[in-house]
PDB file of C-alpha atoms in Angstrom:
ATOM      1  CA  UNK A   1      -7.996  14.795   3.406  1.00 93.00           C
ATOM      2  CA  UNK A   2      -5.129  12.361   5.897  1.00 91.00           C
ATOM      3  CA  UNK A   3      -7.297  11.413   7.789  1.00 92.00           C
ATOM      4  CA  UNK A   4      -9.589   9.769   5.723  1.00 96.00           C
ATOM      5  CA  UNK A   5      -6.825   8.720   3.580  1.00 95.00           C
ATOM      6  CA  UNK A   6      -5.044   7.101   6.150  1.00 95.00           C
ATOM      7  CA  UNK A   7      -8.157   5.115   7.787  1.00 95.00           C
ATOM      8  CA  UNK A   8      -7.949   3.578   4.425  1.00 97.00           C
ATOM      9  CA  UNK A   9      -5.377   1.824   4.413  1.00 96.00           C
ATOM     10  CA  UNK A  10      -6.070   1.122   8.139  1.00 96.00           C
ATOM     11  CA  UNK A  11      -7.985  -1.344   7.039  1.00 96.00           C
ATOM     12  CA  UNK A  12      -6.028  -3.194   4.111  1.00 97.00           C
ATOM     13  CA  UNK A  13      -5.463  -6.604   5.561  1.00 97.00           C
ATOM     14  CA  UNK A  14      -2.991  -8.409   6.581  1.00 97.00           C
ATOM     15  CA  UNK A  15      -1.406 -10.458   3.354  1.00 97.00           C
ATOM     16  CA  UNK A  16      -3.792  -7.710   0.736  1.00 98.00           C
ATOM     17  CA  UNK A  17      -2.789  -4.417  -0.852  1.00 98.00           C
ATOM     18  CA  UNK A  18      -4.016  -1.912  -2.316  1.00 98.00           C
ATOM     19  CA  UNK A  19      -2.960   0.417  -4.844  1.00 97.00           C
ATOM     20  CA  UNK A  20      -2.543   4.162  -4.191  1.00 97.00           C
ATOM     21  CA  UNK A  21      -5.039   5.575  -6.122  1.00 96.00           C
ATOM     22  CA  UNK A  22      -7.066   2.962  -4.736  1.00 97.00           C
ATOM     23  CA  UNK A  23      -6.954   4.567  -1.484  1.00 97.00           C
ATOM     24  CA  UNK A  24      -8.005   7.906  -2.762  1.00 97.00           C
ATOM     25  CA  UNK A  25     -11.001   6.152  -4.438  1.00 97.00           C
ATOM     26  CA  UNK A  26     -11.982   4.906  -1.365  1.00 97.00           C
ATOM     27  CA  UNK A  27     -11.142   7.257   0.812  1.00 97.00           C
ATOM     28  CA  UNK A  28     -13.572   9.521  -1.099  1.00 97.00           C
ATOM     29  CA  UNK A  29     -10.651  11.301  -3.458  1.00 97.00           C
ATOM     30  CA  UNK A  30     -10.012   9.410  -6.700  1.00 96.00           C
ATOM     31  CA  UNK A  31      -7.217  10.953  -8.376  1.00 95.00           C
ATOM     32  CA  UNK A  32      -5.826  11.908  -5.424  1.00 96.00           C
ATOM     33  CA  UNK A  33      -2.997   9.228  -5.282  1.00 96.00           C
ATOM     34  CA  UNK A  34       0.589  11.619  -4.419  1.00 95.00           C
ATOM     35  CA  UNK A  35      -1.828  12.670  -1.013  1.00 96.00           C
ATOM     36  CA  UNK A  36      -1.988   9.270  -0.278  1.00 95.00           C
ATOM     37  CA  UNK A  37       1.915   8.695  -0.097  1.00 93.00           C
ATOM     38  CA  UNK A  38       2.160  12.106   1.417  1.00 92.00           C
ATOM     39  CA  UNK A  39      -0.633  10.472   3.782  1.00 92.00           C
ATOM     40  CA  UNK A  40       1.894   7.871   5.040  1.00 91.00           C
ATOM     41  CA  UNK A  41       5.316   9.910   4.764  1.00 86.00           C
ATOM     42  CA  UNK A  42       4.150  12.456   7.173  1.00 73.00           C
ATOM     43  CA  UNK A  43       2.585   9.450   9.826  1.00 71.00           C
ATOM     44  CA  UNK A  44       3.610   8.349  13.123  1.00 61.00           C
ATOM     45  CA  UNK A  45       1.050   5.824  14.037  1.00 77.00           C
ATOM     46  CA  UNK A  46       2.202   2.923  13.174  1.00 87.00           C
ATOM     47  CA  UNK A  47       0.168   2.248   9.956  1.00 93.00           C
ATOM     48  CA  UNK A  48       1.041  -0.631   7.282  1.00 96.00           C
ATOM     49  CA  UNK A  49       1.992   1.605   4.894  1.00 95.00           C
ATOM     50  CA  UNK A  50       3.934  -1.172   2.969  1.00 96.00           C
ATOM     51  CA  UNK A  51       0.842  -3.034   1.881  1.00 97.00           C
ATOM     52  CA  UNK A  52       0.097   0.138  -0.268  1.00 97.00           C
ATOM     53  CA  UNK A  53       1.186  -0.152  -4.127  1.00 97.00           C
ATOM     54  CA  UNK A  54       2.131   1.359  -7.437  1.00 96.00           C
ATOM     55  CA  UNK A  55      -0.621   0.815 -10.596  1.00 95.00           C
ATOM     56  CA  UNK A  56      -0.054  -3.069 -11.715  1.00 94.00           C
ATOM     57  CA  UNK A  57       1.479  -4.070  -8.578  1.00 97.00           C
ATOM     58  CA  UNK A  58       4.853  -1.524  -8.210  1.00 97.00           C
ATOM     59  CA  UNK A  59       6.239  -0.850  -5.647  1.00 96.00           C
ATOM     60  CA  UNK A  60       7.343   2.885  -6.156  1.00 95.00           C
ATOM     61  CA  UNK A  61       9.944   3.214  -3.412  1.00 93.00           C
ATOM     62  CA  UNK A  62      13.188   3.143  -4.202  1.00 93.00           C
ATOM     63  CA  UNK A  63      16.379   1.285  -1.894  1.00 94.00           C
ATOM     64  CA  UNK A  64      16.125   0.399   1.267  1.00 95.00           C
ATOM     65  CA  UNK A  65      12.487   1.594   1.279  1.00 92.00           C
ATOM     66  CA  UNK A  66      11.632  -0.808  -1.832  1.00 94.00           C
ATOM     67  CA  UNK A  67      13.666  -3.268   0.038  1.00 95.00           C
ATOM     68  CA  UNK A  68      11.901  -3.151   3.335  1.00 95.00           C
ATOM     69  CA  UNK A  69       8.722  -2.571   1.675  1.00 96.00           C
ATOM     70  CA  UNK A  70       9.232  -5.781  -0.031  1.00 96.00           C
ATOM     71  CA  UNK A  71       9.900  -8.070   2.353  1.00 97.00           C
ATOM     72  CA  UNK A  72       7.355  -7.010   4.901  1.00 97.00           C
ATOM     73  CA  UNK A  73       4.870  -8.248   2.236  1.00 98.00           C
ATOM     74  CA  UNK A  74       6.134 -11.241   1.763  1.00 97.00           C
ATOM     75  CA  UNK A  75       6.751 -11.933   5.327  1.00 98.00           C
ATOM     76  CA  UNK A  76       2.548 -11.949   5.261  1.00 97.00           C
ATOM     77  CA  UNK A  77       2.366 -13.845   2.229  1.00 97.00           C
ATOM     78  CA  UNK A  78       2.511 -12.296  -0.644  1.00 98.00           C
ATOM     79  CA  UNK A  79       3.447 -13.061  -3.687  1.00 97.00           C
ATOM     80  CA  UNK A  80       5.704 -11.502  -6.295  1.00 96.00           C
ATOM     81  CA  UNK A  81       6.142 -12.010 -10.418  1.00 94.00           C
ATOM     82  CA  UNK A  82       9.725 -10.319 -11.081  1.00 88.00           C
ATOM     83  CA  UNK A  83       8.678  -6.823  -9.966  1.00 89.00           C
ATOM     84  CA  UNK A  84       5.218  -7.057  -9.216  1.00 96.00           C
ATOM     85  CA  UNK A  85       2.703  -8.435  -6.217  1.00 97.00           C
ATOM     86  CA  UNK A  86       0.271 -10.725  -7.199  1.00 96.00           C
ATOM     87  CA  UNK A  87      -2.277  -8.285  -7.288  1.00 96.00           C
ATOM     88  CA  UNK A  88      -5.128 -10.742  -9.024  1.00 95.00           C
ATOM     89  CA  UNK A  89      -4.322 -12.711  -6.403  1.00 95.00           C
ATOM     90  CA  UNK A  90      -3.658  -9.891  -3.259  1.00 97.00           C
ATOM     91  CA  UNK A  91      -5.859  -6.647  -3.554  1.00 96.00           C
ATOM     92  CA  UNK A  92      -8.013  -6.577  -1.445  1.00 95.00           C
ATOM     93  CA  UNK A  93     -11.242  -5.561  -2.933  1.00 86.00           C
ATOM     94  CA  UNK A  94     -12.772  -4.197   0.323  1.00 83.00           C
ATOM     95  CA  UNK A  95     -12.023  -1.163   2.070  1.00 83.00           C
TER      96      UNK A  95
END
């Protein structure tokens, strides 16, 4: 399961994002959003972890991790509206 989730994350293109739930569904495990977090947490292969967000485009990582995620996304051209990513513009449709 974790390897399937990681494969989906690896396909998220630069400048696009996906939600934890969207990644789980695309990998064939609807409802397994928490397992996506585990797949990213226990990963050392250089996946674009910063492109995975909470529902509605929220960054869920606390503190410096969340700040780093936002900075990485902004460097890729991802736009924010307040504390959320503009999902209508940046959500990856094909995973």
